[in-house]
CSV table of C-alpha atoms and ligand atoms in Angstrom, one decimal:
chain,number,residue,atom,x,y,z
A,299,MET,CA,-86.7,-18.7,-67.2
A,300,ARG,CA,-84.3,-16.0,-68.2
A,301,ALA,CA,-80.9,-17.6,-69.5
A,302,GLU,CA,-79.3,-15.1,-67.2
A,303,GLU,CA,-80.7,-17.3,-64.3
A,304,ARG,CA,-79.0,-20.4,-65.4
A,305,ILE,CA,-75.3,-19.0,-66.4
A,306,SER,CA,-73.2,-20.0,-63.6
A,307,GLU,CA,-74.6,-23.8,-64.2
A,308,VAL,CA,-74.0,-23.8,-68.0
A,309,LEU,CA,-70.4,-21.9,-67.7
A,310,GLU,CA,-69.7,-25.2,-65.1
A,311,ALA,CA,-70.3,-27.4,-67.8
A,312,PHE,CA,-67.9,-26.4,-70.5
A,313,ASP,CA,-63.9,-26.0,-70.3
A,314,PHE,CA,-63.2,-22.6,-71.3
A,315,GLY,CA,-58.8,-24.0,-70.7
A,316,ALA,CA,-58.9,-20.7,-68.5
A,317,PRO,CA,-60.8,-19.4,-65.4
A,318,VAL,CA,-64.1,-17.2,-66.4
A,319,VAL,CA,-64.3,-14.1,-65.8
A,320,GLY,CA,-67.2,-12.8,-66.7
A,321,ALA,CA,-70.4,-13.3,-69.4
A,322,VAL,CA,-73.0,-10.7,-70.8
A,323,ARG,CA,-75.6,-10.4,-73.0
A,324,TYR,CA,-74.3,-9.5,-76.6
A,325,GLY,CA,-75.4,-9.3,-80.3
A,326,GLN,CA,-78.7,-8.4,-81.6
A,327,GLY,CA,-79.7,-11.4,-82.9
A,328,HIS,CA,-83.6,-12.1,-82.6
A,329,ILE,CA,-83.9,-15.8,-81.6
A,330,ASN,CA,-81.1,-16.9,-79.7
A,331,ASP,CA,-79.7,-16.2,-76.3
A,332,THR,CA,-76.3,-15.2,-76.8
A,333,PHE,CA,-73.6,-14.4,-74.4
A,334,VAL,CA,-70.1,-13.2,-74.8
A,335,VAL,CA,-67.6,-15.3,-71.9
A,336,HIS,CA,-64.3,-14.1,-70.7
A,337,THR,CA,-61.4,-15.8,-70.0
A,338,GLN,CA,-58.3,-14.6,-68.5
A,339,PRO,CA,-55.1,-17.3,-69.0
A,340,ALA,CA,-52.6,-17.1,-66.4
A,341,SER,CA,-50.3,-15.2,-69.4
A,342,GLY,CA,-51.2,-13.6,-72.3
A,343,ALA,CA,-54.6,-11.9,-73.4
A,344,CYS,CA,-58.6,-12.5,-72.7
A,345,ARG,CA,-60.0,-15.2,-74.5
A,346,ARG,CA,-63.4,-14.8,-75.4
A,347,PHE,CA,-66.1,-16.9,-76.4
A,348,ILE,CA,-69.8,-17.0,-77.5
A,349,LEU,CA,-72.2,-19.0,-75.6
A,350,GLN,CA,-75.8,-19.4,-77.0
A,351,ARG,CA,-79.0,-20.6,-75.3
A,352,MET,CA,-80.8,-21.8,-78.5
A,353,SER,CA,-84.2,-21.2,-78.6
A,354,PRO,CA,-86.5,-23.5,-77.5
A,355,ALA,CA,-89.6,-21.6,-79.5
A,356,ALA,CA,-87.9,-21.6,-82.6
A,357,PHE,CA,-86.2,-25.1,-82.4
A,358,LYS,CA,-87.6,-28.5,-81.3
A,359,ARG,CA,-85.0,-30.7,-81.9
A,360,PRO,CA,-81.4,-29.2,-80.8
A,361,ASP,CA,-79.9,-32.5,-81.4
A,362,GLN,CA,-80.6,-32.5,-85.2
A,363,LEU,CA,-79.9,-28.8,-85.3
A,364,MET,CA,-76.3,-29.3,-83.9
A,365,GLU,CA,-75.7,-32.6,-86.1
A,366,ASN,CA,-76.4,-29.7,-89.3
A,367,VAL,CA,-74.1,-27.2,-87.7
A,368,ILE,CA,-71.2,-29.3,-86.9
A,369,GLY,CA,-71.3,-31.4,-90.2
A,370,VAL,CA,-71.4,-27.9,-92.3
A,371,THR,CA,-68.6,-26.4,-89.9
A,372,GLU,CA,-66.3,-29.3,-90.3
A,373,TYR,CA,-67.2,-29.6,-94.3
A,374,LEU,CA,-66.4,-26.2,-94.8
A,375,GLY,CA,-63.6,-25.8,-92.8
A,376,ARG,CA,-61.9,-28.8,-94.8
A,377,GLU,CA,-63.0,-26.5,-97.5
A,378,ILE,CA,-61.5,-23.7,-96.7
A,379,GLU,CA,-58.4,-25.1,-95.8
A,380,ARG,CA,-58.0,-26.3,-99.3
A,381,ALA,CA,-58.4,-23.0,-100.8
A,382,GLY,CA,-55.4,-22.1,-98.3
A,383,GLY,CA,-57.4,-20.2,-95.7
A,384,ASP,CA,-57.6,-20.3,-92.2
A,385,ARG,CA,-60.6,-22.6,-90.7
A,386,SER,CA,-60.3,-21.0,-87.5
A,387,ARG,CA,-61.4,-17.6,-88.7
A,388,GLU,CA,-63.5,-18.0,-91.4
A,389,ALA,CA,-65.5,-21.0,-90.2
A,390,LEU,CA,-67.0,-21.6,-86.8
A,391,GLN,CA,-66.0,-24.6,-84.5
A,392,VAL,CA,-68.4,-26.1,-82.0
A,393,ILE,CA,-66.7,-26.1,-78.8
A,394,ARG,CA,-67.7,-29.5,-76.9
A,395,ASP,CA,-69.2,-29.6,-73.3
A,396,ARG,CA,-66.9,-31.4,-70.4
A,397,LYS,CA,-68.9,-34.5,-71.3
A,398,GLY,CA,-67.6,-34.6,-75.2
A,399,GLU,CA,-71.4,-33.6,-75.9
A,400,PRO,CA,-71.9,-30.7,-79.1
A,401,TYR,CA,-74.3,-29.2,-76.7
A,402,TYR,CA,-75.2,-29.1,-73.0
A,403,THR,CA,-78.8,-29.5,-71.3
A,404,ASP,CA,-79.5,-27.2,-68.2
A,405,ALA,CA,-81.9,-28.3,-65.2
A,406,GLU,CA,-84.8,-26.8,-67.5
A,407,GLY,CA,-84.0,-28.4,-70.4
A,408,GLY,CA,-82.6,-25.3,-72.2
A,409,PRO,CA,-80.1,-26.0,-75.2
A,410,TRP,CA,-76.3,-24.4,-74.8
A,411,ARG,CA,-73.4,-24.3,-77.2
A,412,VAL,CA,-70.0,-22.8,-77.0
A,413,TYR,CA,-67.8,-21.3,-80.4
A,414,PRO,CA,-64.6,-19.4,-80.1
A,415,PHE,CA,-65.5,-15.6,-80.6
A,416,ILE,CA,-64.1,-14.8,-84.1
A,417,GLU,CA,-61.9,-11.6,-83.2
A,418,GLY,CA,-61.0,-8.7,-85.6
A,419,THR,CA,-64.3,-8.5,-87.0
A,420,VAL,CA,-67.3,-6.1,-87.0
A,421,CYS,CA,-70.7,-7.6,-87.5
A,422,CYS,CA,-72.7,-4.7,-89.2
A,423,GLN,CA,-76.5,-3.7,-88.8
A,424,ALA,CA,-77.0,-1.8,-91.8
A,425,ALA,CA,-75.3,-1.3,-95.0
A,426,ASP,CA,-73.6,1.6,-94.0
A,427,THR,CA,-71.4,1.7,-97.5
A,428,PRO,CA,-71.7,-0.1,-100.6
A,429,GLU,CA,-68.7,-2.0,-100.3
A,430,LEU,CA,-69.8,-3.3,-97.1
A,431,PHE,CA,-72.8,-4.6,-98.9
A,432,ALA,CA,-70.9,-6.2,-101.7
A,433,ALA,CA,-68.6,-7.7,-99.3
A,434,SER,CA,-71.4,-9.5,-97.6
A,435,GLY,CA,-73.3,-10.5,-101.0
A,436,ARG,CA,-69.6,-12.5,-102.0
A,437,ALA,CA,-69.6,-14.1,-98.8
A,438,PHE,CA,-72.9,-15.5,-98.8
A,439,GLY,CA,-72.6,-16.5,-102.8
A,440,ARG,CA,-69.3,-18.2,-101.4
A,441,PHE,CA,-71.2,-19.8,-99.0
A,442,GLN,CA,-73.3,-21.8,-101.5
A,443,ARG,CA,-70.7,-22.3,-103.8
A,444,LEU,CA,-68.2,-23.7,-101.1
A,445,LEU,CA,-71.6,-26.3,-99.9
A,446,ARG,CA,-72.7,-26.8,-103.5
A,447,ASP,CA,-71.7,-30.8,-103.1
A,448,TYR,CA,-72.5,-31.0,-99.8
A,449,PRO,CA,-74.7,-34.3,-99.1
A,450,ALA,CA,-78.2,-32.2,-98.9
A,451,LYS,CA,-80.0,-35.1,-97.8
A,452,THR,CA,-77.9,-35.5,-94.4
A,453,LEU,CA,-79.3,-32.4,-93.1
A,454,TYR,CA,-82.4,-32.2,-90.7
A,455,GLU,CA,-85.1,-29.6,-91.4
A,456,THR,CA,-84.4,-27.7,-88.5
A,457,ILE,CA,-87.6,-25.3,-89.0
A,458,PRO,CA,-90.2,-27.7,-90.9
A,459,ASN,CA,-91.5,-24.9,-94.2
A,460,PHE,CA,-89.0,-22.5,-92.8
A,461,HIS,CA,-89.6,-20.9,-96.3
A,462,ASN,CA,-92.6,-22.0,-97.6
A,463,THR,CA,-94.9,-18.9,-98.0
A,464,GLU,CA,-97.8,-20.2,-98.8
A,465,ASP,CA,-97.7,-22.3,-95.1
A,466,ARG,CA,-96.9,-19.5,-93.7
A,467,LEU,CA,-99.8,-17.2,-95.0
A,468,ALA,CA,-101.6,-20.4,-93.7
A,469,LYS,CA,-100.2,-20.0,-90.1
A,470,LEU,CA,-101.4,-16.0,-90.6
A,471,LYS,CA,-104.4,-16.6,-91.5
A,472,ALA,CA,-105.0,-19.1,-88.9
A,473,ALA,CA,-103.4,-16.1,-86.5
A,474,VAL,CA,-106.0,-13.8,-87.6
A,475,ALA,CA,-109.1,-16.2,-87.3
A,476,GLU,CA,-108.2,-17.2,-83.5
A,477,ASP,CA,-106.9,-13.6,-82.5
A,478,PRO,CA,-106.2,-14.6,-79.1
A,479,LEU,CA,-105.3,-11.2,-77.9
A,480,GLY,CA,-107.9,-8.9,-79.9
A,481,ARG,CA,-104.9,-7.5,-81.9
A,482,ALA,CA,-106.5,-8.0,-85.3
A,483,GLY,CA,-108.5,-4.9,-85.8
A,484,ASP,CA,-105.7,-3.0,-85.6
A,485,CYS,CA,-103.5,-4.6,-88.1
A,486,ARG,CA,-106.4,-4.5,-90.9
A,487,ALA,CA,-104.5,-3.1,-93.6
A,488,GLU,CA,-101.6,-5.3,-93.2
A,489,ILE,CA,-103.5,-8.2,-93.0
A,490,ASP,CA,-105.2,-6.9,-96.0
A,491,PHE,CA,-102.1,-6.1,-97.9
A,492,MET,CA,-101.1,-10.1,-97.0
A,493,LEU,CA,-104.1,-11.4,-98.5
A,494,GLU,CA,-104.1,-9.2,-101.6
A,495,ARG,CA,-100.8,-11.3,-102.1
A,496,GLU,CA,-101.9,-15.0,-101.7
A,497,ALA,CA,-100.7,-15.6,-105.8
A,498,ASP,CA,-97.5,-14.6,-105.1
A,499,CYS,CA,-96.7,-16.4,-102.4
A,500,SER,CA,-96.6,-19.9,-104.9
A,501,VAL,CA,-94.3,-18.5,-107.4
A,502,THR,CA,-91.2,-19.7,-106.3
A,503,LEU,CA,-92.7,-23.0,-104.8
A,504,GLN,CA,-94.3,-23.5,-108.0
A,505,ALA,CA,-91.0,-23.5,-109.9
A,506,LEU,CA,-89.4,-25.7,-107.3
A,507,ARG,CA,-92.3,-28.1,-107.9
A,508,GLU,CA,-92.1,-28.1,-111.2
A,509,GLY,CA,-88.7,-28.9,-111.5
A,510,ALA,CA,-87.5,-25.6,-112.7
A,511,LEU,CA,-85.5,-24.4,-109.7
A,512,PRO,CA,-83.5,-26.9,-108.0
A,513,LEU,CA,-83.2,-27.7,-104.3
A,514,ARG,CA,-80.0,-27.1,-102.7
A,515,VAL,CA,-77.9,-26.5,-99.2
A,516,THR,CA,-79.0,-22.9,-98.5
A,517,HIS,CA,-78.1,-20.8,-95.2
A,518,ASN,CA,-82.1,-19.1,-95.3
A,519,ASP,CA,-81.3,-16.3,-92.5
A,520,THR,CA,-78.8,-14.4,-94.4
A,521,LYS,CA,-79.1,-10.8,-93.0
A,522,LEU,CA,-76.3,-8.8,-93.0
A,523,ASN,CA,-75.6,-9.5,-88.8
A,524,ASN,CA,-74.9,-13.2,-89.7
A,525,VAL,CA,-71.7,-12.5,-91.4
A,526,LEU,CA,-68.7,-11.3,-89.4
A,527,MET,CA,-66.3,-8.9,-91.6
A,528,ASP,CA,-62.7,-8.8,-91.3
A,529,GLU,CA,-62.0,-5.5,-89.4
A,530,THR,CA,-58.7,-5.1,-91.6
A,531,THR,CA,-59.8,-6.0,-94.9
A,532,GLY,CA,-63.4,-5.2,-94.6
A,533,GLU,CA,-64.3,-8.7,-96.9
A,534,GLY,CA,-66.5,-11.0,-95.3
A,535,LEU,CA,-64.8,-13.4,-93.4
A,536,CYS,CA,-67.0,-15.8,-91.7
A,537,ILE,CA,-70.7,-16.8,-91.9
A,538,ILE,CA,-72.7,-17.4,-88.6
A,539,ASP,CA,-76.2,-18.3,-87.3
A,540,LEU,CA,-76.0,-21.6,-89.2
A,541,ASP,CA,-79.3,-22.9,-87.6
A,542,THR,CA,-81.1,-23.0,-90.4
A,543,VAL,CA,-78.8,-24.2,-93.1
A,544,MET,CA,-80.6,-26.8,-94.9
A,545,PRO,CA,-82.0,-27.8,-98.2
A,546,GLY,CA,-83.8,-24.9,-99.8
A,547,LEU,CA,-83.7,-22.2,-102.4
A,548,ALA,CA,-80.6,-19.9,-103.5
A,549,VAL,CA,-83.1,-17.1,-104.7
A,550,ASN,CA,-84.5,-16.9,-101.0
A,551,ASP,CA,-80.8,-16.7,-99.5
A,552,PHE,CA,-80.4,-14.0,-102.1
A,553,GLY,CA,-83.8,-12.3,-101.1
A,554,ASP,CA,-83.4,-12.0,-97.7
A,555,SER,CA,-80.1,-10.3,-98.1
A,556,ILE,CA,-81.9,-8.1,-100.1
A,557,ARG,CA,-84.9,-7.7,-97.9
A,558,PHE,CA,-82.7,-6.8,-94.9
A,559,GLY,CA,-79.5,-4.8,-96.2
A,560,ALA,CA,-81.0,-2.7,-99.9
A,561,ASN,CA,-82.0,-0.1,-97.5
A,562,HIS,CA,-81.0,2.7,-95.2
A,563,CYS,CA,-83.8,1.7,-92.2
A,564,ALA,CA,-83.4,-0.4,-89.7
A,565,GLU,CA,-86.1,-2.9,-89.4
A,566,ASP,CA,-88.2,-2.0,-86.7
A,567,GLU,CA,-88.2,1.8,-88.3
A,568,THR,CA,-91.5,3.8,-87.1
A,569,ASP,CA,-91.0,6.6,-89.8
A,570,LEU,CA,-91.8,4.4,-92.9
A,571,SER,CA,-91.3,7.4,-95.1
A,572,LYS,CA,-87.6,6.6,-94.4
A,573,VAL,CA,-88.1,3.0,-96.0
A,574,ALA,CA,-87.2,2.4,-99.3
A,575,LEU,CA,-85.6,0.1,-101.8
A,576,ASP,CA,-82.3,1.5,-102.6
A,577,LEU,CA,-81.7,0.1,-106.3
A,578,ASP,CA,-77.8,1.0,-106.3
A,579,LEU,CA,-77.7,-1.7,-103.2
A,580,PHE,CA,-79.9,-3.7,-104.8
A,581,GLN,CA,-77.7,-3.4,-107.8
A,582,VAL,CA,-74.4,-3.7,-106.2
A,583,TYR,CA,-75.7,-7.1,-103.8
A,584,THR,CA,-76.6,-9.1,-106.7
A,585,ALA,CA,-73.3,-8.3,-109.1
A,586,ALA,CA,-71.4,-9.5,-105.8
A,587,PHE,CA,-73.7,-12.3,-104.8
A,588,LEU,CA,-73.1,-13.9,-108.0
A,589,GLU,CA,-69.5,-13.3,-108.4
A,590,GLY,CA,-69.3,-15.0,-105.2
A,591,THR,CA,-71.7,-17.7,-106.3
A,592,GLY,CA,-68.8,-18.5,-109.2
A,593,GLY,CA,-71.2,-19.6,-111.9
A,594,ALA,CA,-72.7,-22.0,-109.2
A,595,LEU,CA,-76.5,-20.6,-110.2
A,596,THR,CA,-78.9,-21.5,-113.5
A,597,ARG,CA,-80.1,-19.3,-115.9
A,598,ALA,CA,-83.4,-20.2,-114.0
A,599,GLU,CA,-82.5,-18.9,-110.7
A,600,ILE,CA,-80.5,-15.8,-111.4
A,601,GLU,CA,-84.3,-14.7,-113.5
A,602,TYR,CA,-85.7,-15.9,-110.1
A,603,LEU,CA,-83.7,-13.3,-107.7
A,604,PRO,CA,-86.3,-10.4,-108.2
A,605,TRP,CA,-88.8,-13.1,-107.0
A,606,GLY,CA,-86.6,-14.3,-104.0
A,607,ALA,CA,-86.2,-10.5,-102.7
A,608,LYS,CA,-90.2,-9.8,-102.7
A,609,LEU,CA,-91.2,-12.9,-101.2
A,610,MET,CA,-88.6,-12.7,-98.6
A,611,THR,CA,-89.7,-9.9,-97.5
A,612,LEU,CA,-93.3,-10.6,-97.9
A,613,GLU,CA,-93.0,-13.6,-95.9
A,614,CYS,CA,-90.8,-12.3,-93.3
A,615,GLY,CA,-94.2,-9.2,-92.6
A,616,MET,CA,-96.2,-12.4,-92.2
A,617,ARG,CA,-94.4,-13.9,-90.1
A,618,PHE,CA,-93.6,-10.9,-87.7
A,619,LEU,CA,-97.4,-9.8,-87.9
A,620,THR,CA,-98.4,-13.7,-87.3
A,621,ASP,CA,-95.9,-13.3,-84.2
A,622,HIS,CA,-97.8,-10.1,-82.8
A,623,LEU,CA,-101.3,-11.7,-83.3
A,624,VAL,CA,-100.2,-14.4,-81.1
A,625,GLY,CA,-98.4,-12.5,-78.6
A,626,ASP,CA,-94.6,-11.8,-79.9
A,627,VAL,CA,-93.6,-15.8,-78.5
A,628,TYR,CA,-91.0,-16.4,-81.6
A,629,PHE,CA,-89.2,-12.7,-82.5
A,630,HIS,CA,-87.5,-10.9,-79.4
A,631,ILE,CA,-89.2,-7.3,-78.8
A,632,SER,CA,-87.7,-4.8,-76.5
A,633,ARG,CA,-91.1,-3.3,-76.8
A,634,PRO,CA,-94.7,-3.4,-77.2
A,635,GLY,CA,-95.8,-3.7,-80.9
A,636,GLN,CA,-92.3,-3.9,-82.3
A,637,ASN,CA,-93.2,-7.1,-84.4
A,638,LEU,CA,-96.1,-4.9,-85.8
A,639,ASP,CA,-93.7,-1.8,-86.9
A,640,ARG,CA,-91.3,-4.5,-88.6
A,641,CYS,CA,-94.2,-6.3,-90.5
A,642,ARG,CA,-94.9,-2.4,-91.7
A,643,THR,CA,-91.3,-2.1,-92.8
A,644,GLN,CA,-91.5,-5.3,-94.8
A,645,CYS,CA,-94.7,-4.1,-96.5
A,646,LYS,CA,-93.1,-0.8,-97.5
A,647,LEU,CA,-90.5,-2.5,-98.7
A,648,VAL,CA,-92.6,-4.7,-100.8
A,649,SER,CA,-94.5,-2.4,-102.2
A,650,ASP,CA,-91.3,-0.4,-103.5
A,651,MET,CA,-90.1,-3.7,-104.8
A,652,GLU,CA,-93.3,-3.4,-107.0
A,653,ARG,CA,-93.2,-0.4,-108.2
A,654,HIS,CA,-89.5,-0.9,-109.1
A,655,TRP,CA,-90.0,-4.6,-110.1
A,656,GLU,CA,-88.9,-3.6,-114.0
A,657,GLN,CA,-85.6,-2.3,-112.8
A,658,MET,CA,-85.1,-4.9,-110.5
A,659,LYS,CA,-85.8,-7.3,-113.7
A,660,GLN,CA,-83.1,-5.4,-115.7
A,661,ILE,CA,-80.3,-5.5,-113.0
A,662,VAL,CA,-80.8,-8.9,-112.6
A,663,ALA,CA,-80.3,-9.6,-116.5
A,664,ALA,CA,-77.5,-6.7,-116.4
A,665,CYS,CA,-75.4,-8.9,-113.6
A,666,GLY,CA,-76.2,-12.5,-115.0
C,869,ADP,P1,-79.3,-15.0,-83.3
C,869,ADP,O1,-80.0,-16.4,-84.4
C,869,ADP,O2,-80.0,-14.8,-82.5
C,869,ADP,O3,-79.5,-14.2,-84.4
C,869,ADP,P2,-76.3,-15.4,-83.9
C,869,ADP,O4,-75.7,-16.6,-83.9
C,869,ADP,O5,-76.8,-14.9,-85.0
C,869,ADP,O6,-78.0,-15.6,-83.1
C,869,ADP,O7,-75.8,-14.6,-82.9
C,869,ADP,C1,-76.1,-13.3,-82.4
C,869,ADP,C2,-74.8,-12.0,-82.6
C,869,ADP,O8,-73.6,-12.7,-82.0
C,869,ADP,C3,-74.0,-12.5,-84.0
C,869,ADP,O9,-75.2,-11.2,-85.3
C,869,ADP,C4,-72.9,-11.4,-83.8
C,869,ADP,O10,-73.2,-10.6,-83.6
C,869,ADP,C5,-72.8,-12.4,-82.7
C,869,ADP,N1,-71.9,-13.7,-83.0
C,869,ADP,C6,-72.4,-14.8,-83.1
C,869,ADP,N2,-71.3,-15.9,-83.2
C,869,ADP,C7,-70.3,-15.0,-83.0
C,869,ADP,C8,-68.8,-15.6,-83.1
C,869,ADP,N3,-68.3,-17.2,-83.5
C,869,ADP,N4,-67.6,-14.6,-83.0
C,869,ADP,C9,-68.1,-13.5,-83.0
C,869,ADP,N5,-69.6,-12.9,-82.2
C,869,ADP,C10,-70.6,-13.8,-82.9
C,870,GN1,C1,-84.6,-14.1,-87.4
C,870,GN1,O1,-81.8,-15.3,-85.6
C,870,GN1,P1,-81.7,-14.1,-86.9
C,870,GN1,O2,-82.1,-12.3,-85.9
C,870,GN1,O3,-80.5,-13.8,-87.7
C,870,GN1,C2,-84.9,-15.2,-87.9
C,870,GN1,C3,-85.3,-14.7,-89.6
C,870,GN1,C4,-85.7,-13.5,-89.9
C,870,GN1,C5,-85.2,-12.7,-88.7
C,870,GN1,C6,-85.8,-11.1,-89.1
C,870,GN1,C7,-84.6,-18.6,-87.2
C,870,GN1,O4,-82.8,-14.0,-87.6
C,870,GN1,O5,-85.6,-16.2,-90.3
C,870,GN1,O6,-85.4,-13.2,-91.1
C,870,GN1,O7,-85.3,-13.0,-87.4
C,870,GN1,N1,-84.1,-16.5,-87.6
C,870,GN1,C8,-85.2,-17.8,-87.4
C,870,GN1,O8,-85.0,-10.3,-88.8
C,870,GN1,O9,-86.6,-17.6,-87.6
C,871,MG,MG1,-78.3,-14.2,-86.1
């Protein structure tokens, strides 16, 4: 059922501290159904909240997911306070429902949560300036640093095998074999592109298995639009979208940001001639991310950063392609074929990274 149809029931379930005057769809996330709720206190300015239905296609255990989010946001809040920051703006804060639960389950089983809207921030879809991209890199690097001592074992795996690229390829192969909608014939080139890179899929996983790369608490979805930028200072203020905070690889957090931000096109750009890795943006992000981590990464992690970039891009392309083949059940689409278009931009970026591989390695070595 469309999320809109449950809104009035859900608004009743939370105490917003003032009458609700409206709730409208918000943001450009691909996974959750996000709304902004406007309230009007008797005196003073309107107050806003973010209301989200967590995606049932993506998240099978909202209870575990919210336990993770509460654990991480409270920990971050304490760390930020200790460093003299403002936890109400620099960390998300879960608002419980009227029964004191961390989220509300609607009559159809849909899980909903509320956060205060963090005002005075902007959420960007593209790295319009290098300064903006650098600010996001520092913020994601700092996120790693702040969570360095978080007890990783207490975190649930909200999406099992989320960045297991070997498993993502296996799922793509299964979708191709089943081809439930007869779409595989039109994506032969993209399927072959992925299959030709099967050996690459194991590079960072193998390094993890051998103990060369450590398991850390990571965000796992480090797109530019998952950090809110301070409208006044231009700095990265608050990391959002904590649904996939789990044990993972730091190189993947770095890599997913490069995948999304180190180029000048939207993820679903159809003119592939415009899609290209911007090495200057790659350099800017690398330096800023490493600065933000404050020396928390090992030498091996730094060395593997280009692999993080390539594999997150390749893997995301596989995920878009798989979803296209099975009927767009995971990533929200606004037009037919959008997931295939998204897959094609990822393939173009991977090819570009392969072409500039030596330069990427040199840039990382110079920043490390
Ligand atoms: P999705 O998983 O679907 O990407 P997000 O949690 O990233 O969902 O939220 C979608 C969008 O909503 C974000 O890109 C951002 O624009 C906005 N948003 C989310 N939380 C907040 C918040 N606390 N304050 C302001 N904007 C927010
Ligand atoms: C999704 O939730 P959002 O829109 O920030 C996805 C990421 C993908 C991204 C591609 C939980 O991110 O893994 O990289 O789309 N999140 C989930 O744009 O699957
Ligand atoms: Mg998001």
